[in-house]
């Protein structure tokens, strides 16, 4: 239950429903707002998506009242409480399954218990990881071979074995969860999440074959997993309204934002945004501000802090002709798709990465946590459509450590450096591939067709023991 997980699930429901399959989203009361406006807009277009709610037991798990999403958890120490609370949704969830009687169940990977629910009702349970094939292949190799144990220090690089490309990492770039003792609670939880992957009927990916063909093959053949690539899911948002209000209501009027962008030259703007989960120290925000200013480029910068001391003195006055600062939620897809945007400074969350790829925008990569360091390697070394700022420390807590000089250098390299044309031409190629993939006859369009056919075949031979209603989901 985080924006980065829920938004692509909504897009998936829209795509499935547009192909004539009934989709029902199950979430909690506080998170209904993430989905409700888009669902209403789609109903006006004749695309039916239902939404059903399950009460969330936050207080019972020592969380604040209404704490039903990752960004609302007040401390990393309480992340485990959120995970435990989601497991308590199983009983009411199964009551809904009994009522709705779906043909299949698609659930986020962080609800591993849904596999048991699917098995209980004899329906296929599909997992949605919300990341790339590449990242999962890297993670699987690291867990299986533990190459990080073969280096003498945290800063020494090791090669991730048995991959199509030579990928080097350091221990500091790995999640601490992957290096914990096997008897720790967190290790056991993530082991349960990983095991759900192999127990599921298959895995749905927000990706497309042409983006990472070597890793689609590696995941399905070497790891023997059944999978369907049906992305980029964000490309289902074709009009201004859908692009502008994905997740939450934008903090800036979409027309005001477009007017500002329309006045700029093609590929002249740097867009800076670190997703809904990033958290920087005040000193790091000031370094970032100086890096943006020292790059000399025009910019849109999205910030999600209510602190007053995060900007250097006089910064907004000095940069008002060059920059637009958006406080709160930004219409990211709308901005990235605009021709005036020439680069994207990103944390490498997979949604943002894929949105940048779909827009054909070169990237400046600054990974922070989760699988973001893996996604950075895909962008900078495999696809070669971006450069890193030099981030090497996995940090889930308020992040710091990057100097303004490194940030400015990265921005200049993708905006005005000698490699600009190469970055832009490769980025445009992937943009074109992405858009072809989701059109009729494209790889992702066909992937969804195959998925629906697989489920239909399964449903014709594996029927509920319960009386069947005429309207199956």
Tab-separated table of C-alpha atoms in Angstrom:
chain	number	residue	atom	x	y	z
A	1	UNK	CA	0.000	0.000	0.000
A	2	UNK	CA	2.118	2.773	-1.472
A	3	UNK	CA	1.532	5.117	-4.398
A	4	UNK	CA	4.247	3.448	-6.442
A	5	UNK	CA	2.416	0.121	-6.138
A	6	UNK	CA	-1.189	1.285	-6.392
A	7	UNK	CA	-0.918	3.578	-9.423
A	8	UNK	CA	0.251	0.854	-11.855
A	9	UNK	CA	-2.404	-1.509	-10.449
A	10	UNK	CA	-5.013	1.105	-11.374
A	11	UNK	CA	-3.542	1.428	-14.867
A	12	UNK	CA	-3.601	-2.356	-15.188
A	13	UNK	CA	-7.270	-2.478	-14.201
A	14	UNK	CA	-8.055	0.175	-16.829
A	15	UNK	CA	-6.247	-1.769	-19.554
A	16	UNK	CA	-7.868	-5.082	-18.599
A	17	UNK	CA	-11.324	-3.478	-18.438
A	18	UNK	CA	-10.811	-1.812	-21.822
A	19	UNK	CA	-10.338	-5.314	-23.275
A	20	UNK	CA	-13.743	-6.450	-22.039
A	21	UNK	CA	-12.716	-8.144	-18.796
A	22	UNK	CA	-14.443	-7.070	-15.602
A	23	UNK	CA	-11.941	-5.660	-13.103
A	24	UNK	CA	-12.467	-5.103	-9.387
A	25	UNK	CA	-9.918	-3.255	-7.240
A	26	UNK	CA	-9.793	-4.143	-3.554
A	27	UNK	CA	-8.211	-1.591	-1.242
A	28	UNK	CA	-8.768	0.180	2.097
A	29	UNK	CA	-10.936	3.250	2.859
A	30	UNK	CA	-8.124	5.785	3.040
A	31	UNK	CA	-6.659	4.611	-0.280
A	32	UNK	CA	-9.940	4.781	-2.188
A	33	UNK	CA	-9.106	8.339	-3.283
A	34	UNK	CA	-6.074	7.062	-5.240
A	35	UNK	CA	-8.468	5.195	-7.542
A	36	UNK	CA	-11.897	6.837	-7.386
A	37	UNK	CA	-11.564	9.786	-9.819
A	38	UNK	CA	-9.940	7.682	-12.535
A	39	UNK	CA	-12.597	5.010	-12.117
A	40	UNK	CA	-15.372	7.598	-12.494
A	41	UNK	CA	-13.747	9.034	-15.635
A	42	UNK	CA	-13.481	5.559	-17.145
A	43	UNK	CA	-17.116	4.767	-16.351
A	44	UNK	CA	-18.119	7.746	-18.475
A	45	UNK	CA	-16.199	6.073	-21.319
A	46	UNK	CA	-18.052	2.818	-20.795
A	47	UNK	CA	-15.123	1.077	-19.074
A	48	UNK	CA	-16.367	-0.581	-15.893
A	49	UNK	CA	-14.025	-0.938	-12.920
A	50	UNK	CA	-15.471	-1.768	-9.520
A	51	UNK	CA	-13.847	-0.914	-6.214
A	52	UNK	CA	-14.418	-2.694	-2.907
A	53	UNK	CA	-13.047	-1.699	0.493
A	54	UNK	CA	-11.651	-3.655	3.425
A	55	UNK	CA	-11.252	-2.042	6.833
A	56	UNK	CA	-7.598	-1.724	7.860
A	57	UNK	CA	-6.574	-2.527	11.427
A	58	UNK	CA	-4.020	0.208	11.990
A	59	UNK	CA	-4.578	0.975	15.686
A	60	UNK	CA	-4.693	-2.744	16.528
A	61	UNK	CA	-1.136	-2.967	15.161
A	62	UNK	CA	0.182	0.066	17.035
A	63	UNK	CA	-0.069	2.364	14.032
A	64	UNK	CA	-1.701	5.805	14.094
A	65	UNK	CA	-5.384	5.996	13.155
A	66	UNK	CA	-5.689	6.182	9.369
A	67	UNK	CA	-2.151	4.938	8.754
A	68	UNK	CA	-2.992	2.831	5.701
A	69	UNK	CA	-0.125	3.661	3.366
A	70	UNK	CA	3.656	3.491	3.469
A	71	UNK	CA	4.214	7.257	3.198
A	72	UNK	CA	1.990	7.752	6.278
A	73	UNK	CA	4.052	5.478	8.538
A	74	UNK	CA	5.724	7.908	10.966
A	75	UNK	CA	8.919	5.883	11.470
A	76	UNK	CA	10.810	3.093	9.650
A	77	UNK	CA	10.569	1.179	12.930
A	78	UNK	CA	6.847	0.765	12.233
A	79	UNK	CA	7.123	-0.664	8.699
A	80	UNK	CA	6.846	-4.146	10.156
A	81	UNK	CA	3.584	-3.145	11.872
A	82	UNK	CA	2.138	-2.086	8.521
A	83	UNK	CA	3.103	-5.438	7.027
A	84	UNK	CA	1.461	-7.305	9.913
A	85	UNK	CA	-1.691	-5.225	9.531
A	86	UNK	CA	-1.949	-6.132	5.838
A	87	UNK	CA	-1.843	-9.832	6.771
A	88	UNK	CA	-4.913	-9.280	8.961
A	89	UNK	CA	-6.852	-8.368	5.818
A	90	UNK	CA	-6.925	-12.024	4.725
A	91	UNK	CA	-10.212	-13.045	6.370
A	92	UNK	CA	-12.349	-10.135	5.070
A	93	UNK	CA	-10.562	-10.432	1.743
A	94	UNK	CA	-11.613	-14.060	1.399
A	95	UNK	CA	-15.203	-13.127	2.176
A	96	UNK	CA	-15.057	-10.760	-0.781
A	97	UNK	CA	-13.590	-13.486	-2.996
A	98	UNK	CA	-16.449	-15.762	-1.984
A	99	UNK	CA	-18.918	-13.045	-2.925
A	100	UNK	CA	-17.280	-11.887	-6.180
A	101	UNK	CA	-16.117	-15.308	-7.412
A	102	UNK	CA	-13.432	-14.056	-9.784
A	103	UNK	CA	-11.664	-16.062	-12.472
A	104	UNK	CA	-8.296	-14.954	-11.152
A	105	UNK	CA	-6.645	-12.804	-8.543
A	106	UNK	CA	-3.858	-10.284	-9.166
A	107	UNK	CA	-2.080	-9.047	-6.056
A	108	UNK	CA	0.921	-6.961	-5.182
A	109	UNK	CA	3.966	-9.000	-4.143
A	110	UNK	CA	3.790	-7.624	-0.590
A	111	UNK	CA	0.564	-9.571	0.017
A	112	UNK	CA	2.100	-13.080	-0.169
A	113	UNK	CA	-0.823	-14.593	1.773
A	114	UNK	CA	-3.086	-13.978	-1.243
A	115	UNK	CA	-1.504	-17.057	-2.832
A	116	UNK	CA	-3.147	-19.164	-0.133
A	117	UNK	CA	-6.451	-17.384	-0.700
A	118	UNK	CA	-6.312	-18.101	-4.439
A	119	UNK	CA	-5.523	-21.755	-3.783
A	120	UNK	CA	-8.384	-21.986	-1.287
A	121	UNK	CA	-10.845	-20.938	-3.993
A	122	UNK	CA	-9.105	-22.881	-6.761
A	123	UNK	CA	-8.333	-19.840	-8.910
A	124	UNK	CA	-5.016	-18.662	-10.415
A	125	UNK	CA	-3.126	-16.274	-8.169
A	126	UNK	CA	-1.018	-13.814	-10.155
A	127	UNK	CA	1.670	-11.604	-8.638
A	128	UNK	CA	2.520	-8.060	-9.630
A	129	UNK	CA	6.066	-7.070	-8.696
A	130	UNK	CA	5.970	-3.525	-10.018
A	131	UNK	CA	9.613	-3.640	-11.120
A	132	UNK	CA	11.723	-4.754	-14.078
A	133	UNK	CA	12.715	-8.250	-15.201
A	134	UNK	CA	16.297	-6.985	-14.905
A	135	UNK	CA	15.948	-6.067	-11.228
A	136	UNK	CA	14.401	-9.412	-10.320
A	137	UNK	CA	17.111	-11.329	-12.187
A	138	UNK	CA	19.826	-9.356	-10.375
A	139	UNK	CA	18.134	-9.866	-7.003
A	140	UNK	CA	17.685	-13.605	-7.620
A	141	UNK	CA	21.356	-14.034	-8.550
A	142	UNK	CA	22.524	-12.107	-5.487
A	143	UNK	CA	20.347	-14.190	-3.149
A	144	UNK	CA	21.396	-17.463	-4.730
A	145	UNK	CA	25.154	-16.837	-5.096
A	146	UNK	CA	25.742	-14.205	-2.356
A	147	UNK	CA	28.688	-12.642	-4.245
A	148	UNK	CA	28.835	-9.824	-1.691
A	149	UNK	CA	30.448	-12.276	0.719
A	150	UNK	CA	33.498	-12.546	-1.554
A	151	UNK	CA	34.662	-8.935	-1.145
A	152	UNK	CA	36.712	-7.643	1.754
A	153	UNK	CA	35.026	-4.269	2.234
A	154	UNK	CA	31.679	-2.558	1.697
A	155	UNK	CA	33.146	-0.340	-1.037
A	156	UNK	CA	34.721	-3.143	-3.109
A	157	UNK	CA	32.788	-4.085	-6.230
A	158	UNK	CA	31.627	-7.592	-7.018
A	159	UNK	CA	30.223	-9.027	-10.234
A	160	UNK	CA	26.662	-10.342	-10.112
A	161	UNK	CA	27.101	-13.844	-11.588
A	162	UNK	CA	25.242	-15.593	-14.411
A	163	UNK	CA	23.622	-12.564	-16.029
A	164	UNK	CA	23.558	-11.586	-19.713
A	165	UNK	CA	25.592	-8.437	-18.907
A	166	UNK	CA	28.495	-7.810	-16.536
A	167	UNK	CA	26.871	-5.964	-13.645
A	168	UNK	CA	28.997	-4.713	-10.758
A	169	UNK	CA	27.705	-3.590	-7.367
A	170	UNK	CA	28.979	-2.894	-3.872
A	171	UNK	CA	27.590	-4.123	-0.567
A	172	UNK	CA	26.484	-0.570	0.279
A	173	UNK	CA	24.125	-0.627	-2.716
A	174	UNK	CA	22.303	-3.724	-1.487
A	175	UNK	CA	19.244	-3.770	0.721
A	176	UNK	CA	20.156	-4.647	4.320
A	177	UNK	CA	17.263	-7.125	4.182
A	178	UNK	CA	19.281	-9.258	1.763
A	179	UNK	CA	22.209	-9.365	4.172
A	180	UNK	CA	20.358	-10.060	7.434
A	181	UNK	CA	20.605	-13.217	9.485
A	182	UNK	CA	18.132	-15.889	8.442
A	183	UNK	CA	16.450	-15.969	11.838
A	184	UNK	CA	15.529	-12.263	11.787
A	185	UNK	CA	11.832	-11.350	11.452
A	186	UNK	CA	12.426	-9.127	8.422
A	187	UNK	CA	14.390	-11.865	6.631
A	188	UNK	CA	11.549	-14.333	7.191
A	189	UNK	CA	8.979	-11.885	5.854
A	190	UNK	CA	10.933	-11.224	2.680
A	191	UNK	CA	11.585	-14.935	2.295
A	192	UNK	CA	7.813	-15.423	2.369
A	193	UNK	CA	7.457	-12.730	-0.305
A	194	UNK	CA	10.059	-14.463	-2.503
A	195	UNK	CA	8.468	-17.877	-2.051
A	196	UNK	CA	5.110	-16.466	-3.137
A	197	UNK	CA	6.747	-15.700	-6.471
A	198	UNK	CA	7.473	-19.358	-7.221
A	199	UNK	CA	4.150	-20.590	-5.771
A	200	UNK	CA	2.025	-18.226	-7.842
A	201	UNK	CA	0.375	-19.094	-11.147
A	202	UNK	CA	2.630	-16.498	-12.757
A	203	UNK	CA	3.926	-12.926	-12.640
A	204	UNK	CA	2.679	-9.808	-14.435
A	205	UNK	CA	5.329	-7.226	-15.366
A	206	UNK	CA	4.996	-3.537	-16.037
A	207	UNK	CA	7.577	-3.760	-18.801
A	208	UNK	CA	7.813	-4.633	-22.483
A	209	UNK	CA	9.830	-7.270	-24.283
A	210	UNK	CA	11.889	-4.918	-26.475
A	211	UNK	CA	13.183	-3.009	-23.443
A	212	UNK	CA	14.935	-5.922	-21.738
A	213	UNK	CA	14.711	-9.003	-24.010
A	214	UNK	CA	17.743	-10.740	-22.485
A	215	UNK	CA	16.177	-10.535	-19.031
A	216	UNK	CA	12.694	-11.593	-20.131
A	217	UNK	CA	14.340	-14.732	-21.513
A	218	UNK	CA	16.545	-15.142	-18.436
A	219	UNK	CA	13.628	-14.819	-16.016
A	220	UNK	CA	11.346	-17.209	-17.868
A	221	UNK	CA	13.892	-19.808	-19.007
A	222	UNK	CA	16.690	-19.784	-16.415
A	223	UNK	CA	14.400	-19.225	-13.444
A	224	UNK	CA	11.533	-21.158	-15.008
A	225	UNK	CA	8.850	-18.610	-14.138
A	226	UNK	CA	5.651	-17.980	-16.064
A	227	UNK	CA	5.377	-14.290	-16.840
A	228	UNK	CA	3.569	-11.747	-18.993
A	229	UNK	CA	4.899	-8.305	-19.931
A	230	UNK	CA	1.970	-5.917	-20.499
A	231	UNK	CA	3.548	-2.477	-20.041
A	232	UNK	CA	4.305	0.353	-20.013
A	233	UNK	CA	1.048	0.593	-18.087
A	234	UNK	CA	1.248	4.395	-17.841
A	235	UNK	CA	0.676	4.651	-21.598
A	236	UNK	CA	-3.006	3.872	-21.085
A	237	UNK	CA	-3.320	7.487	-19.871
A	238	UNK	CA	-3.879	9.326	-23.132
A	239	UNK	CA	-5.747	12.497	-22.233
A	240	UNK	CA	-4.675	15.443	-20.096
A	241	UNK	CA	-7.025	14.565	-17.216
A	242	UNK	CA	-5.692	11.020	-16.847
A	243	UNK	CA	-2.065	12.157	-17.071
A	244	UNK	CA	-2.569	15.022	-14.640
A	245	UNK	CA	-4.261	13.174	-11.777
A	246	UNK	CA	-2.551	9.830	-11.322
A	247	UNK	CA	-2.516	8.952	-7.634
A	248	UNK	CA	-3.387	12.263	-6.016
A	249	UNK	CA	-4.698	15.642	-7.118
A	250	UNK	CA	-1.889	17.713	-8.563
A	251	UNK	CA	-0.574	20.619	-6.489
A	252	UNK	CA	-0.360	22.782	-9.609
A	253	UNK	CA	-3.116	23.533	-12.100
A	254	UNK	CA	-2.448	21.354	-15.150
A	255	UNK	CA	-3.157	24.192	-17.582
A	256	UNK	CA	-0.797	26.523	-15.698
A	257	UNK	CA	1.877	23.830	-15.826
A	258	UNK	CA	1.393	23.251	-19.572
A	259	UNK	CA	1.427	27.000	-20.251
A	260	UNK	CA	4.782	27.299	-18.473
A	261	UNK	CA	6.194	24.363	-20.456
A	262	UNK	CA	4.787	25.633	-23.771
A	263	UNK	CA	6.839	28.810	-23.390
A	264	UNK	CA	10.123	26.857	-23.266
A	265	UNK	CA	12.359	25.547	-26.047
A	266	UNK	CA	12.382	21.878	-27.023
A	267	UNK	CA	14.446	19.642	-24.676
A	268	UNK	CA	15.486	22.633	-22.535
A	269	UNK	CA	13.938	21.680	-19.172
A	270	UNK	CA	15.310	19.358	-16.486
A	271	UNK	CA	12.556	17.669	-14.470
A	272	UNK	CA	13.595	16.698	-10.925
A	273	UNK	CA	11.421	14.383	-8.838
A	274	UNK	CA	12.166	11.571	-6.376
A	275	UNK	CA	8.808	9.843	-6.053
A	276	UNK	CA	6.450	9.633	-3.110
A	277	UNK	CA	8.741	7.747	-0.716
A	278	UNK	CA	12.017	9.703	-0.759
A	279	UNK	CA	13.052	11.737	2.245
A	280	UNK	CA	16.116	14.027	2.286
A	281	UNK	CA	17.852	15.874	5.100
A	282	UNK	CA	17.747	19.674	4.972
A	283	UNK	CA	21.470	19.840	4.149
A	284	UNK	CA	20.966	17.426	1.247
A	285	UNK	CA	18.057	19.487	-0.086
A	286	UNK	CA	20.326	22.527	-0.065
A	287	UNK	CA	23.056	20.632	-1.930
A	288	UNK	CA	20.469	19.528	-4.482
A	289	UNK	CA	19.272	23.108	-4.866
A	290	UNK	CA	22.820	24.328	-5.505
A	291	UNK	CA	23.468	21.506	-7.976
A	292	UNK	CA	20.371	22.424	-9.966
A	293	UNK	CA	21.332	26.096	-9.984
A	294	UNK	CA	24.980	25.437	-10.870
A	295	UNK	CA	23.974	23.257	-13.827
A	296	UNK	CA	22.727	26.444	-15.497
A	297	UNK	CA	19.639	24.664	-16.856
A	298	UNK	CA	15.976	25.606	-16.680
A	299	UNK	CA	14.057	23.246	-14.437
A	300	UNK	CA	10.896	21.929	-12.794
A	301	UNK	CA	11.625	20.654	-9.289
A	302	UNK	CA	9.057	18.688	-7.288
A	303	UNK	CA	9.520	18.806	-3.509
A	304	UNK	CA	7.484	17.108	-0.809
A	305	UNK	CA	8.641	18.860	2.324
A	306	UNK	CA	6.862	21.368	4.534
A	307	UNK	CA	10.091	22.618	6.098
A	308	UNK	CA	10.936	26.272	5.575
A	309	UNK	CA	14.744	26.023	5.769
A	310	UNK	CA	15.371	23.583	2.902
A	311	UNK	CA	16.332	26.198	0.313
A	312	UNK	CA	19.460	28.383	0.335
A	313	UNK	CA	18.698	32.009	1.144
A	314	UNK	CA	17.345	33.939	-1.835
A	315	UNK	CA	17.177	30.821	-4.015
A	316	UNK	CA	13.660	31.207	-5.380
A	317	UNK	CA	14.226	34.867	-6.195
A	318	UNK	CA	17.477	34.065	-8.044
A	319	UNK	CA	15.983	31.196	-10.041
A	320	UNK	CA	12.434	32.448	-10.682
A	321	UNK	CA	13.138	33.097	-14.370
A	322	UNK	CA	14.625	29.627	-14.866
A	323	UNK	CA	12.746	27.356	-12.526
A	324	UNK	CA	9.330	26.183	-11.417
A	325	UNK	CA	9.140	24.591	-7.959
A	326	UNK	CA	6.089	22.404	-7.328
A	327	UNK	CA	5.357	21.696	-3.668
A	328	UNK	CA	3.387	18.475	-3.260
A	329	UNK	CA	2.062	16.178	-5.992
A	330	UNK	CA	3.071	16.824	-9.612
A	331	UNK	CA	1.443	15.684	-12.877
A	332	UNK	CA	4.576	13.694	-13.747
A	333	UNK	CA	3.446	11.896	-16.913
A	334	UNK	CA	2.016	15.146	-18.288
A	335	UNK	CA	5.334	16.918	-17.672
A	336	UNK	CA	7.608	14.150	-18.984
A	337	UNK	CA	5.583	13.847	-22.183
A	338	UNK	CA	6.052	17.539	-22.996
A	339	UNK	CA	8.564	18.273	-25.765
A	340	UNK	CA	10.333	20.957	-23.700
A	341	UNK	CA	11.579	18.386	-21.153
A	342	UNK	CA	15.099	17.233	-21.990
A	343	UNK	CA	16.165	15.262	-18.901
A	344	UNK	CA	14.765	13.618	-15.781
A	345	UNK	CA	16.611	13.519	-12.435
A	346	UNK	CA	15.124	10.429	-10.805
A	347	UNK	CA	15.470	8.056	-7.863
A	348	UNK	CA	15.008	5.119	-10.286
A	349	UNK	CA	11.780	3.831	-8.832
A	350	UNK	CA	10.440	1.586	-11.572
A	351	UNK	CA	7.294	3.626	-12.312
A	352	UNK	CA	9.325	6.800	-12.752
A	353	UNK	CA	12.018	5.009	-14.751
A	354	UNK	CA	9.480	3.505	-17.137
A	355	UNK	CA	7.594	6.801	-17.437
A	356	UNK	CA	10.878	8.473	-18.408
A	357	UNK	CA	11.586	5.724	-20.955
A	358	UNK	CA	8.061	6.006	-22.386
A	359	UNK	CA	8.562	9.769	-22.810
A	360	UNK	CA	11.958	9.310	-24.491
A	361	UNK	CA	13.741	11.431	-21.888
A	362	UNK	CA	17.387	10.766	-20.879
A	363	UNK	CA	17.896	10.361	-17.131
A	364	UNK	CA	20.176	11.447	-14.328
A	365	UNK	CA	20.034	8.611	-11.827
A	366	UNK	CA	20.156	8.973	-8.045
A	367	UNK	CA	18.967	5.694	-6.459
A	368	UNK	CA	18.106	5.670	-2.767
A	369	UNK	CA	16.640	2.330	-1.632
A	370	UNK	CA	14.532	-0.721	-2.622
A	371	UNK	CA	15.672	-2.108	-6.006
A	372	UNK	CA	16.560	1.354	-7.319
A	373	UNK	CA	20.308	0.649	-7.569
A	374	UNK	CA	19.496	-2.275	-9.875
A	375	UNK	CA	17.247	-0.114	-12.054
A	376	UNK	CA	20.043	2.445	-12.290
A	377	UNK	CA	22.325	-0.205	-13.805
A	378	UNK	CA	19.677	-0.995	-16.417
A	379	UNK	CA	19.349	2.679	-17.367
A	380	UNK	CA	23.038	3.633	-17.382
A	381	UNK	CA	24.842	0.437	-18.451
A	382	UNK	CA	22.377	-1.751	-20.389
A	383	UNK	CA	20.129	0.810	-22.112
A	384	UNK	CA	22.722	3.627	-21.951
A	385	UNK	CA	20.131	6.391	-21.725
A	386	UNK	CA	21.373	8.097	-18.579
A	387	UNK	CA	24.204	8.863	-16.165
A	388	UNK	CA	24.513	8.449	-12.411
A	389	UNK	CA	25.360	11.134	-9.870
A	390	UNK	CA	27.463	8.624	-7.924
A	391	UNK	CA	25.011	7.434	-5.276
A	392	UNK	CA	26.388	4.284	-3.601
A	393	UNK	CA	24.580	4.109	-0.247
A	394	UNK	CA	21.243	2.297	0.199
A	395	UNK	CA	19.253	4.598	2.558
A	396	UNK	CA	15.665	4.172	3.675
A	397	UNK	CA	16.023	6.878	6.320
A	398	UNK	CA	16.385	10.609	5.480
A	399	UNK	CA	19.006	10.526	2.724
A	400	UNK	CA	22.154	12.572	2.398
A	401	UNK	CA	25.691	12.401	1.057
A	402	UNK	CA	25.527	13.744	-2.502
A	403	UNK	CA	27.341	16.998	-3.286
A	404	UNK	CA	25.946	19.744	-5.473
A	405	UNK	CA	28.935	19.467	-7.835
A	406	UNK	CA	28.108	15.837	-8.683
A	407	UNK	CA	24.458	16.709	-9.276
A	408	UNK	CA	25.350	19.613	-11.567
A	409	UNK	CA	27.836	17.432	-13.468
A	410	UNK	CA	25.234	14.739	-14.107
A	411	UNK	CA	22.662	17.251	-15.351
A	412	UNK	CA	25.181	18.911	-17.695
A	413	UNK	CA	26.215	15.548	-19.173
A	414	UNK	CA	22.701	14.706	-20.369
A	415	UNK	CA	21.725	18.271	-21.311
A	416	UNK	CA	24.770	19.927	-22.907
A	417	UNK	CA	27.637	17.416	-22.846
A	418	UNK	CA	29.320	15.659	-25.767
A	419	UNK	CA	27.139	12.552	-25.277
A	420	UNK	CA	23.792	14.379	-25.546
A	421	UNK	CA	22.875	13.245	-29.045
A	422	UNK	CA	23.607	9.621	-28.197
A	423	UNK	CA	21.475	9.746	-25.061
A	424	UNK	CA	18.600	11.412	-26.908
A	425	UNK	CA	18.639	9.126	-29.950
A	426	UNK	CA	18.690	5.957	-27.827
A	427	UNK	CA	15.973	7.340	-25.523
A	428	UNK	CA	13.779	8.121	-28.547
A	429	UNK	CA	14.251	4.582	-29.876
A	430	UNK	CA	12.992	3.099	-26.603
A	431	UNK	CA	10.100	5.566	-26.530
A	432	UNK	CA	9.015	4.411	-29.987
A	433	UNK	CA	9.381	0.746	-28.966
A	434	UNK	CA	7.307	1.341	-25.829
A	435	UNK	CA	4.446	2.912	-27.739
A	436	UNK	CA	4.468	0.205	-30.405
A	437	UNK	CA	4.416	-2.487	-27.689
A	438	UNK	CA	1.044	-1.378	-26.296
A	439	UNK	CA	-0.684	-0.905	-29.645
A	440	UNK	CA	-2.692	-3.709	-31.232
A	441	UNK	CA	-0.257	-6.337	-32.511
A	442	UNK	CA	2.536	-5.085	-30.211
A	443	UNK	CA	4.340	-7.330	-27.736
A	444	UNK	CA	2.550	-6.064	-24.613
A	445	UNK	CA	-0.850	-5.975	-26.291
A	446	UNK	CA	-0.288	-9.595	-27.305
A	447	UNK	CA	1.033	-10.376	-23.813
A	448	UNK	CA	-2.259	-9.291	-22.278
A	449	UNK	CA	-4.190	-11.275	-24.889
A	450	UNK	CA	-2.178	-14.374	-23.981
A	451	UNK	CA	-2.737	-13.765	-20.258
A	452	UNK	CA	-6.508	-13.476	-20.692
A	453	UNK	CA	-6.537	-16.627	-22.829
A	454	UNK	CA	-4.491	-18.520	-20.211
A	455	UNK	CA	-6.918	-17.519	-17.470
A	456	UNK	CA	-9.935	-18.391	-19.639
A	457	UNK	CA	-8.495	-21.836	-20.350
A	458	UNK	CA	-7.746	-22.369	-16.667
A	459	UNK	CA	-11.249	-21.237	-15.708
A	460	UNK	CA	-12.912	-23.688	-18.078
A	461	UNK	CA	-11.210	-26.617	-16.344
A	462	UNK	CA	-10.985	-25.316	-12.749
A	463	UNK	CA	-14.356	-24.081	-11.583
A	464	UNK	CA	-15.459	-22.962	-8.138
A	465	UNK	CA	-17.038	-25.634	-6.035
A	466	UNK	CA	-19.578	-22.946	-5.139
A	467	UNK	CA	-22.636	-22.133	-7.270
A	468	UNK	CA	-21.483	-19.862	-10.068
A	469	UNK	CA	-23.066	-16.510	-10.781
A	470	UNK	CA	-23.528	-15.572	-14.402
A	471	UNK	CA	-21.231	-12.566	-14.169
A	472	UNK	CA	-17.725	-13.919	-13.548
A	473	UNK	CA	-14.938	-11.404	-12.941
